[in-house]
Short mmCIF file of C-alpha atoms and ligand atoms in Angstrom, two decimals:
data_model
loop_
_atom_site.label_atom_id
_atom_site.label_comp_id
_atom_site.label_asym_id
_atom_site.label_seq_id
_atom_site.Cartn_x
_atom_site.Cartn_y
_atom_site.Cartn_z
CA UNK M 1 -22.02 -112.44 -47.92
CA UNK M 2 -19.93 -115.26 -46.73
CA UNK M 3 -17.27 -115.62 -43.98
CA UNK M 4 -14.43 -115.60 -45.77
CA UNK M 5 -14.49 -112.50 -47.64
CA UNK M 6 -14.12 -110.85 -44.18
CA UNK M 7 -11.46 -109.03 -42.77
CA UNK M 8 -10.49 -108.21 -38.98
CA UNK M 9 -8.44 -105.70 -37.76
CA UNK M 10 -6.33 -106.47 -34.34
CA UNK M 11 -5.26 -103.54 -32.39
CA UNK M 12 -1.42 -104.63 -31.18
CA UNK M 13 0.38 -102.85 -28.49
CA UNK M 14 4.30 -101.56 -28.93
CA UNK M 15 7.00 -100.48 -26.22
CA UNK M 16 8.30 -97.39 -27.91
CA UNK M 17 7.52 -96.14 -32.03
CA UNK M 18 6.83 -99.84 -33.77
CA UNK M 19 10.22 -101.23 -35.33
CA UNK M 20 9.13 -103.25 -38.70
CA UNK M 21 10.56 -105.15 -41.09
CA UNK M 22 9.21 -106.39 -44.55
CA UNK M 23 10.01 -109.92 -44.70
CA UNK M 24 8.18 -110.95 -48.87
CA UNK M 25 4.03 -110.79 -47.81
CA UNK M 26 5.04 -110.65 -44.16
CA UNK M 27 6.26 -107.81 -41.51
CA UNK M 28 7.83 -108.83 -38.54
CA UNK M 29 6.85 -106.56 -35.72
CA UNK M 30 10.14 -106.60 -33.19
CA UNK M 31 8.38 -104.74 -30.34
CA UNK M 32 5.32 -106.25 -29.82
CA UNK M 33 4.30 -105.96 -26.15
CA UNK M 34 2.48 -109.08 -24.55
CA UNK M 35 0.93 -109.76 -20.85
CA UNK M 36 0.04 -105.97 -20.57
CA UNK M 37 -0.22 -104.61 -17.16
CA UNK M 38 1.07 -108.38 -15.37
CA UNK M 39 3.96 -109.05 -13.64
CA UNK M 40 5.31 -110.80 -16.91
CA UNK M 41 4.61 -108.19 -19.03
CA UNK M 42 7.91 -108.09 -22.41
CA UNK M 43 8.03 -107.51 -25.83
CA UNK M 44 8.45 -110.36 -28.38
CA UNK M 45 8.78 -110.39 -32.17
CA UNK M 46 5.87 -111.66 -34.19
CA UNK M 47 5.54 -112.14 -38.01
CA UNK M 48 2.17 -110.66 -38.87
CA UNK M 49 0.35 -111.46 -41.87
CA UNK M 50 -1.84 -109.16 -43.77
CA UNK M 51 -1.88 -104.94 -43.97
CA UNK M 52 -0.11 -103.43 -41.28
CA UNK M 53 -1.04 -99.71 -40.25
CA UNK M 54 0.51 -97.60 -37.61
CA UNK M 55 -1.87 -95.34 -35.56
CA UNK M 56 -1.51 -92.08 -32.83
CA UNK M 57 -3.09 -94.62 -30.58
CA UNK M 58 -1.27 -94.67 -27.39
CA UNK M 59 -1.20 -98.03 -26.71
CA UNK M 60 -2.04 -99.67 -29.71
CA UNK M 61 -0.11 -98.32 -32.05
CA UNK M 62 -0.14 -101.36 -34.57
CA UNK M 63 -3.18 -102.35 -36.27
CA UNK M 64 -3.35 -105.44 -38.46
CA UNK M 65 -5.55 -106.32 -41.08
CA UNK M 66 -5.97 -109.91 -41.87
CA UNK M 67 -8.49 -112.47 -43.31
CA UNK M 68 -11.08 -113.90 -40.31
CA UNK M 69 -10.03 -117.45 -41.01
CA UNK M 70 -6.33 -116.56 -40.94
CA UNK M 71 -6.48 -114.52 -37.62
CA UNK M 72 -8.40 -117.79 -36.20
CA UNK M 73 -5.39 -120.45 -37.14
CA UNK M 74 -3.06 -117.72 -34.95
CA UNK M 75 -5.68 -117.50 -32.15
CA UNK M 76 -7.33 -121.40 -31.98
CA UNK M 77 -3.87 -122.31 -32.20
CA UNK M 78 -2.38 -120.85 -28.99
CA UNK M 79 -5.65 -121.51 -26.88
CA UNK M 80 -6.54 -124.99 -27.59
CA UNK M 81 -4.35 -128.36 -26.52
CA UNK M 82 -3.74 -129.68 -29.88
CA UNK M 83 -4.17 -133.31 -28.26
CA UNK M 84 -7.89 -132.71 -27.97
CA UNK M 85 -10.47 -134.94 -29.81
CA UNK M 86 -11.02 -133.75 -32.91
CA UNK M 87 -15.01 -132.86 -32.87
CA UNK M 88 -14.15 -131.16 -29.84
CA UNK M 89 -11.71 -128.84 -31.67
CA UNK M 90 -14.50 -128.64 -34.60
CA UNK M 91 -16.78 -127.18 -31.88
CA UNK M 92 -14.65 -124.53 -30.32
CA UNK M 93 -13.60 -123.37 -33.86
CA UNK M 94 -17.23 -122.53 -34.54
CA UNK M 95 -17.13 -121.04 -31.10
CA UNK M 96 -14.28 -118.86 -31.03
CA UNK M 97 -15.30 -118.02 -35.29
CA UNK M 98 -18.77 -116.94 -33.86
CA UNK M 99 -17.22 -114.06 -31.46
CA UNK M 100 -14.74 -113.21 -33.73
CA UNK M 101 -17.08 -112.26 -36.39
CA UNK M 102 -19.60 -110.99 -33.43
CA UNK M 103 -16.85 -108.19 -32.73
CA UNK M 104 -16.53 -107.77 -36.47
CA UNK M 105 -20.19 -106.80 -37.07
CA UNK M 106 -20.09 -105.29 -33.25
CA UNK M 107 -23.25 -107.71 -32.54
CA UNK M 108 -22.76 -107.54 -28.36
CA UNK M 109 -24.78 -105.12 -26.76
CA UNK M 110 -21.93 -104.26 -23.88
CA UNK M 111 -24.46 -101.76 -22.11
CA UNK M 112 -23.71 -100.85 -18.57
CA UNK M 113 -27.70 -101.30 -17.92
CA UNK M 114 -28.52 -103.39 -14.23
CA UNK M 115 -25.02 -102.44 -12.74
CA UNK M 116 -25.15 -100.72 -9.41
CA UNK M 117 -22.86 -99.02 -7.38
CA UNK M 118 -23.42 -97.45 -4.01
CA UNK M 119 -22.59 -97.46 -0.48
CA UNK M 120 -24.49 -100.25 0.60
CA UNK M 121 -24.27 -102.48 -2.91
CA UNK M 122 -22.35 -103.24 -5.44
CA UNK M 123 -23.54 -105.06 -8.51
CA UNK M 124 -21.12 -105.21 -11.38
CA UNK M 125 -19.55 -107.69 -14.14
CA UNK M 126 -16.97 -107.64 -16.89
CA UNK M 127 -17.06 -108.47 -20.07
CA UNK M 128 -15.00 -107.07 -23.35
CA UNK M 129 -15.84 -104.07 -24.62
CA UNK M 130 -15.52 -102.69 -28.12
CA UNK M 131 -12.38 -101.24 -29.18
CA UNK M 132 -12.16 -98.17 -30.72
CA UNK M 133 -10.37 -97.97 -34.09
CA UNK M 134 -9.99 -101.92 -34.59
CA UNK M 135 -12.31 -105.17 -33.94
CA UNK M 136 -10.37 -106.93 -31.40
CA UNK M 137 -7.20 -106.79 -29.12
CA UNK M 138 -4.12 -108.81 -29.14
CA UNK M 139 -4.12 -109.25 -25.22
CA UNK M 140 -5.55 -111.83 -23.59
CA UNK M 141 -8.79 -109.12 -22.99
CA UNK M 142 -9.82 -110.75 -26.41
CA UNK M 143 -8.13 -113.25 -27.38
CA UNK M 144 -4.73 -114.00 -27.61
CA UNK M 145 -2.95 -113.17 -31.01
CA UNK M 146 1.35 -113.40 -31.62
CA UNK M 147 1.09 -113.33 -35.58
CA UNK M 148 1.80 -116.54 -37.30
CA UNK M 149 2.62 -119.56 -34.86
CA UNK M 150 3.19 -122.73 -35.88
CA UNK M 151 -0.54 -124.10 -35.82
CA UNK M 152 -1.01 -127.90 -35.05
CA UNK M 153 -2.06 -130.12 -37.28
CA UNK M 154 -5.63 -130.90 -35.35
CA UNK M 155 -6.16 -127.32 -34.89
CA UNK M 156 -5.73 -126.60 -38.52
CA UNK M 157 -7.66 -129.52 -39.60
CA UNK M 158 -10.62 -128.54 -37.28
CA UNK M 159 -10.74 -124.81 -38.59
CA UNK M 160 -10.87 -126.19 -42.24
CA UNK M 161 -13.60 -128.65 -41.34
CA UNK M 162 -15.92 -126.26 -40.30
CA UNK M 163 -14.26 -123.59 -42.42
CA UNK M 164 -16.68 -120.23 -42.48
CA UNK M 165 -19.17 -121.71 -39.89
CA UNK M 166 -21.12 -119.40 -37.07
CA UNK M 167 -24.33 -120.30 -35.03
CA UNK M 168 -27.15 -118.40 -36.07
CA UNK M 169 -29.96 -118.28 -32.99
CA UNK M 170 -34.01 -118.82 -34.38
CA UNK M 171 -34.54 -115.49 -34.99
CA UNK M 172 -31.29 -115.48 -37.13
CA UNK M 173 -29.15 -113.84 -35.03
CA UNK M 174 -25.32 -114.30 -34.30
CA UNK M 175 -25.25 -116.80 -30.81
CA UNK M 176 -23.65 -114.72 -28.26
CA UNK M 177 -21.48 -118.36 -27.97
CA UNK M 178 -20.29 -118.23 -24.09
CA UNK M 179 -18.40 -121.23 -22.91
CA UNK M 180 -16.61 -122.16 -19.47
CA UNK M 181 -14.56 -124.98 -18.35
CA UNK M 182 -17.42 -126.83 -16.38
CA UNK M 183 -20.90 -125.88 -15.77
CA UNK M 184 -21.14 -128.40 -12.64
CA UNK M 185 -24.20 -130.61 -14.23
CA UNK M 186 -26.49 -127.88 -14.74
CA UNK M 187 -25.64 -124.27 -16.86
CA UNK M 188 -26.68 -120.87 -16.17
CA UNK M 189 -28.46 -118.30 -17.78
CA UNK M 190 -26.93 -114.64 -19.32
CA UNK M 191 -28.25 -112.52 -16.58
CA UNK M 192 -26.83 -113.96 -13.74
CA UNK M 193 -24.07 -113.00 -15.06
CA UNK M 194 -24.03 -109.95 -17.30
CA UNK M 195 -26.31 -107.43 -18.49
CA UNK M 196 -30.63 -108.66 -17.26
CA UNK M 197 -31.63 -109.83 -20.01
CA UNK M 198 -32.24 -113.17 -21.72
CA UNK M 199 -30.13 -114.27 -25.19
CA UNK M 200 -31.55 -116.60 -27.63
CA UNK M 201 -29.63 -120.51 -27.44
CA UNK M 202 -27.78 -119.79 -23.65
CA UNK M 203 -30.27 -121.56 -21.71
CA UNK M 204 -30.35 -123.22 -17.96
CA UNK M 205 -30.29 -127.04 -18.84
CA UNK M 206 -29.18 -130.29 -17.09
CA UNK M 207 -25.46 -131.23 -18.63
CA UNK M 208 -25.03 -134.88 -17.45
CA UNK M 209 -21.51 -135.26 -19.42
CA UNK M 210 -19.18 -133.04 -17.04
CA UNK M 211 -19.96 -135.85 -14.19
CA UNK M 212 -15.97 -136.70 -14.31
CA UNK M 213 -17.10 -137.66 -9.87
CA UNK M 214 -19.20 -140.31 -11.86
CA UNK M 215 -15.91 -141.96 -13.95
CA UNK M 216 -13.25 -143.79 -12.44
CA UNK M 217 -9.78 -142.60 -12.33
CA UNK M 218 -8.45 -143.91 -16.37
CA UNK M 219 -11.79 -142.24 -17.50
CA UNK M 220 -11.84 -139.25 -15.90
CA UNK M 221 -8.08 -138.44 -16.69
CA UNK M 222 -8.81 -139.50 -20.14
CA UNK M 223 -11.29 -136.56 -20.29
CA UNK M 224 -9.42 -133.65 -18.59
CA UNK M 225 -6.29 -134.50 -20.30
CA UNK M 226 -8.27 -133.77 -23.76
CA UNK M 227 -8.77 -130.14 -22.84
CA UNK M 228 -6.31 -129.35 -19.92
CA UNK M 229 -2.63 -129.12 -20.25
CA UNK M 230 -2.15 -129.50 -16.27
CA UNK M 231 -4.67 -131.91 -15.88
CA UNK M 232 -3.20 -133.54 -12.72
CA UNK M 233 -3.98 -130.30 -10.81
CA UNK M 234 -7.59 -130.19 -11.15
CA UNK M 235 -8.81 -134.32 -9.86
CA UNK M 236 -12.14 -133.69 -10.84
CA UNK M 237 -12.26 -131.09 -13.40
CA UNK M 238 -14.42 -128.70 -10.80
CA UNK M 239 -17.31 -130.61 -11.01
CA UNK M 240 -17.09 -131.02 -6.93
CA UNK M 241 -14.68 -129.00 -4.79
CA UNK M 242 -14.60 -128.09 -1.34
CA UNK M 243 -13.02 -125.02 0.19
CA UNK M 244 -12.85 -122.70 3.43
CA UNK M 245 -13.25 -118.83 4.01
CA UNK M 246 -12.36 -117.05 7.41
CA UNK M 247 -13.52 -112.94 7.94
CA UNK M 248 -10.16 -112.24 7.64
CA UNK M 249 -9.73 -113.26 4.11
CA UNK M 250 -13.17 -111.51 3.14
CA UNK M 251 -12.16 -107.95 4.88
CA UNK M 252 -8.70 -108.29 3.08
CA UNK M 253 -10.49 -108.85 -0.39
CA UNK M 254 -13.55 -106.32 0.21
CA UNK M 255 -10.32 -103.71 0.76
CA UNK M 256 -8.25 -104.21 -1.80
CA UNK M 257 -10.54 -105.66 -4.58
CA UNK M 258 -13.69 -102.87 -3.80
CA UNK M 259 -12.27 -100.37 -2.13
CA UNK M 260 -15.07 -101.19 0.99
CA UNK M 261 -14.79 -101.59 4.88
CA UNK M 262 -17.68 -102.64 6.31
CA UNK M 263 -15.67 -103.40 9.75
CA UNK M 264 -15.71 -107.41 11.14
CA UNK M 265 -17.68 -110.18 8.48
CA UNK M 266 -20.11 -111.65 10.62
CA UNK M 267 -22.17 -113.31 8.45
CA UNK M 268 -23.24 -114.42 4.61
CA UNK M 269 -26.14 -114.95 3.22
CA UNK M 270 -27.35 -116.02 -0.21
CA UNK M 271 -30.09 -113.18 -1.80
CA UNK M 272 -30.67 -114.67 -5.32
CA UNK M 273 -29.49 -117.81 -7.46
CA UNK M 274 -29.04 -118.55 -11.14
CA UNK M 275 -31.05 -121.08 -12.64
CA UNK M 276 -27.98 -123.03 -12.41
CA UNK M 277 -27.56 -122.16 -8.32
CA UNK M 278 -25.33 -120.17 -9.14
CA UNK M 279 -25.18 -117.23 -6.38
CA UNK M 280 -25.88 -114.23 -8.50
CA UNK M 281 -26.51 -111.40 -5.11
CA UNK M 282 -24.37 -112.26 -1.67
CA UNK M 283 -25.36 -110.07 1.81
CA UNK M 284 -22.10 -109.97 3.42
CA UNK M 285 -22.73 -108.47 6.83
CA UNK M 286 -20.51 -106.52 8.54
CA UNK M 287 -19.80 -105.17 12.06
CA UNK M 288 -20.27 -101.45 10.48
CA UNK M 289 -22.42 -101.70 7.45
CA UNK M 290 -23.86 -104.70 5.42
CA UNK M 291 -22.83 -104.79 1.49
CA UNK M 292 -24.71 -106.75 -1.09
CA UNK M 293 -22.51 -107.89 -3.19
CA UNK M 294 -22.92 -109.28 -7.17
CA UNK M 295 -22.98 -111.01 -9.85
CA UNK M 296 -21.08 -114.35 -10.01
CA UNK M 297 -17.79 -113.11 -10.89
CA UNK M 298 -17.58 -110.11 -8.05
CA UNK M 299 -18.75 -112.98 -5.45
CA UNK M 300 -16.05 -115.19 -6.52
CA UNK M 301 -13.89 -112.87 -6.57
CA UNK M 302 -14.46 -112.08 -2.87
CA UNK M 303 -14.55 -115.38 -1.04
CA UNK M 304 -11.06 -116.22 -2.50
CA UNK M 305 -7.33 -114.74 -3.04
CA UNK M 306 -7.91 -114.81 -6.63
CA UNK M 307 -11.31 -116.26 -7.46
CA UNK M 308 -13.07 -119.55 -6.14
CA UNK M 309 -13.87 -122.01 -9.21
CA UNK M 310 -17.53 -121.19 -9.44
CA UNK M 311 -20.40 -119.17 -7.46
CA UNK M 312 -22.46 -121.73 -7.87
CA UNK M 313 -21.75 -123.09 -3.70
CA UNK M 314 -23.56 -123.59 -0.17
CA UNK M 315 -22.47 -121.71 2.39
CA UNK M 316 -21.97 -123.44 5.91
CA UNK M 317 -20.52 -121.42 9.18
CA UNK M 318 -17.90 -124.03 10.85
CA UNK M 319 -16.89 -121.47 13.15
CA UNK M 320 -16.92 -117.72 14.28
CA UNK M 321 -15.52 -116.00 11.58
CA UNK M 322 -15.02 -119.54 9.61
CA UNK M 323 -17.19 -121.00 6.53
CA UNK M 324 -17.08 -123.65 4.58
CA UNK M 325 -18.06 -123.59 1.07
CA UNK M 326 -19.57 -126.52 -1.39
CA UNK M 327 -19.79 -125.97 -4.85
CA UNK M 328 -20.10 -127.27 -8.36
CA UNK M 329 -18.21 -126.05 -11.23
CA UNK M 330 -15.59 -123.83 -12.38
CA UNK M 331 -16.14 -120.87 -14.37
CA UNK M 332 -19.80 -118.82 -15.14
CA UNK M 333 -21.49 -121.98 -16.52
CA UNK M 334 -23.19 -120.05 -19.45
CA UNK M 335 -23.13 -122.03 -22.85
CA UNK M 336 -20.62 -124.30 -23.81
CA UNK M 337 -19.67 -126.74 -20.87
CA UNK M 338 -15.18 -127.68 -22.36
CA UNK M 339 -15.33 -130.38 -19.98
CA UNK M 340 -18.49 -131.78 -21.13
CA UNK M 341 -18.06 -131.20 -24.94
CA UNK M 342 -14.70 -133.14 -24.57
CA UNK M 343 -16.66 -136.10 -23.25
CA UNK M 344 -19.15 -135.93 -25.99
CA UNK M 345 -16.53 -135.69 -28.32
CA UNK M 346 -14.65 -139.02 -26.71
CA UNK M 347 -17.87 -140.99 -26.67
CA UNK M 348 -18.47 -140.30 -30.52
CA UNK M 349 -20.60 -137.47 -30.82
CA UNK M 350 -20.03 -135.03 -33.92
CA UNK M 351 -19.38 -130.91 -33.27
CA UNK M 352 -22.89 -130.37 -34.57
CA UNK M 353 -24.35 -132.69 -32.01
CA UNK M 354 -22.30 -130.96 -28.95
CA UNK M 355 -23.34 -127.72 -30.23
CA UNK M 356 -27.13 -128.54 -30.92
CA UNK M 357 -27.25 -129.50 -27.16
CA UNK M 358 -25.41 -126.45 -25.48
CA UNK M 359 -26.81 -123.92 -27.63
CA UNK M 360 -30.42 -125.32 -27.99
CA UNK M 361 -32.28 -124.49 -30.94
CA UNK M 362 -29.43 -122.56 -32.77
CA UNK M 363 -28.23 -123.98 -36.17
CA UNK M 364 -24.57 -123.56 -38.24
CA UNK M 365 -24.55 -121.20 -40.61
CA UNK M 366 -22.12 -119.91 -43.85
CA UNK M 367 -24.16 -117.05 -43.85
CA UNK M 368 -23.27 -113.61 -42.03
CA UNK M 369 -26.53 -112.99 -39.99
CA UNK M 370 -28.42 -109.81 -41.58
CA UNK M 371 -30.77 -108.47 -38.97
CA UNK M 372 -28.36 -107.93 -35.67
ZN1 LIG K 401 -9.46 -106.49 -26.24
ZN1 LIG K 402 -21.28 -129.34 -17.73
#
């Protein structure tokens, strides 16, 4: 069986009953709800292509059926800056084809094995689980999906290239294909981050190309503008940054991102590292109680308002209460490395080449993978 004789379903929320209107081998869907749960949460109206079928769901009460390559112009299209090179684009269209088609054939264990929750430790992560009823979401949770948009011409070009494409692992299995925006020189390993155990092609590896410290200023801008839309923000694309943490900050998160008081943070200390140095267990101790706190997303989560750019850091007290923190990197550093596949991608290398090196040993595939 080949890619594109496959179908996926998107679950789509609604304010109120759905309103829909048949517009020839369209329906426009006037109450589709976006940004679920934020502050900017609204309804827009999207033309959706394919079979439309209303459900008791509560939330999703819209689920539409549509061809895999179809539902990938809506989705590649809205995520990727259409100014990107073009092998880049190739590579993330393989990327993004290899989840959706992972959620289609529910490949991705999502067990809740390793995490850990008790008064003196919490280990947790997130990832996206299966949806009942329908493959994927229309949220950001999954990826997101407004219908028909107008699709670039890159984008659309890129898709076609590699039309039906997926990375098969050695043992013939469907690449769990993780990607972040910069893996800091070096990328991580599955288990620091999610569930303990290893997957085939995400391996810890030296990644010389998201150096942007190493460029000067015309080069490095060159890169980050191929993959960032507000490049000027970000100097050098997280491959260095630099920040500071008081007690304060870390009681105010512990409260009202874990629910914990553990009285005044006196210290931190580093219990285990990814491959990639990435902290993967943090001892934050307290005045009244010690927590140990992981994986890389909950520590990130706690040493900033929002979340600091990676966990992969050194820790260094400037004062009581005070610490400064060195890192490398922005995002989990599994898999793909965007800022380091756009750089390939600019010095000449083809998608297969940038996805040969950050998914070692796996190899493109038309076919759908038989033994997940
Ligand atoms: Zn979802
Ligand atoms: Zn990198």
């Amino acid at each position: 069986m080949k890619t594109d004789a496959l179908k996926i379903s998107v679950g789509i929320p609604t304010i109120g009953a759905p309103v829909l209107e048949k517009q020839g081998d369209l329906t426009l869907l006037k109450n589709m709800l976006i940004g679920k749960d934020f502050h900017w949460q609204k309804t827009i109206e999207a033309l959706l292509p394919g079979e439309i079928e209303i459900t008791e769901d509560e939330v999703f009460k819209v689920i539409n059926r549509l061809p895999l390559e179809e539902y990938l112009k809506c989705v590649v299209g809205s995520e990727m800056n259409p100014e990107a090179p073009p092998e880049f684009l190739k590579a993330h269209s393989v990327i993004s084809r290899s989840w959706a088609l992972g959620k289609i054939i529910g490949v991705h264990d999502h067990s809740e094995e390793g995490k850990v929750n008790l008064p003196y430790a919490i280990i947790t992560w997130e990832d996206t689980c299966d949806h009942n009823g329908f493959d994927v979401c229309s949220d950001d949770h999954c990826q997101r999906y407004q219908g028909i948009q107008p699709i670039p011409q890159s984008v659309r070009d890129a898709l076609m290239a590699t039309e039906g494409e997926v990375l098969i692992s050695p043992h013939g299995r469907l690449v769990d294909a993780r990607f972040s925006k910069c893996c800091g020189g070096k990328t991580e390993v599955f288990p620091t981050c999610w569930q303990p155990r290893d997957e085939e092609c995400l391996e810890s590896f030296e990644d010389p190309w998201c150096n942007l410290d190493a460029l000067d200023k015309e080069e490095r801008t060159k890169v980050l503008k191929a993959i960032l839309k507000d490049y000027d923000l970000v100097n050098s694309g997280g491959f260095t940054w630099e920040t500071t943490v008081t007690s304060e900050e870390i009681e105010r998160n512990l409260l009202q991102k874990f629910k914990r008081n553990i009285g005044k943070v006196i210290d931190l200390i580093v219990i285990s590292r990814g491959s990639s140095g990435r902290v993967s267990e943090l001892h934050v101790k307290g005045s009244k109680a010690d927590l140990l706190i992981g994986k890389e997303l909950m520590i990130r989560r706690l040493l900033a308002d929002s979340h600091l750019y990676s966990s992969r850091f050194d820790i260094e007290p400037i004062a009581y209460g005070k610490w400064m923190l060195r890192g490398h990197g922005w995002g989990h550093g599994v898999g793909l490395c965007q800022i380091g596949a756009a750089r390939m991608a600019l010095e000449g290398y083809d998608y297969r080449e940038i996805l040969a090196f950050y998914y070692p040993g796996s190899r493109i595939s038309k076919e759908i993978p038989t033994n997940n």
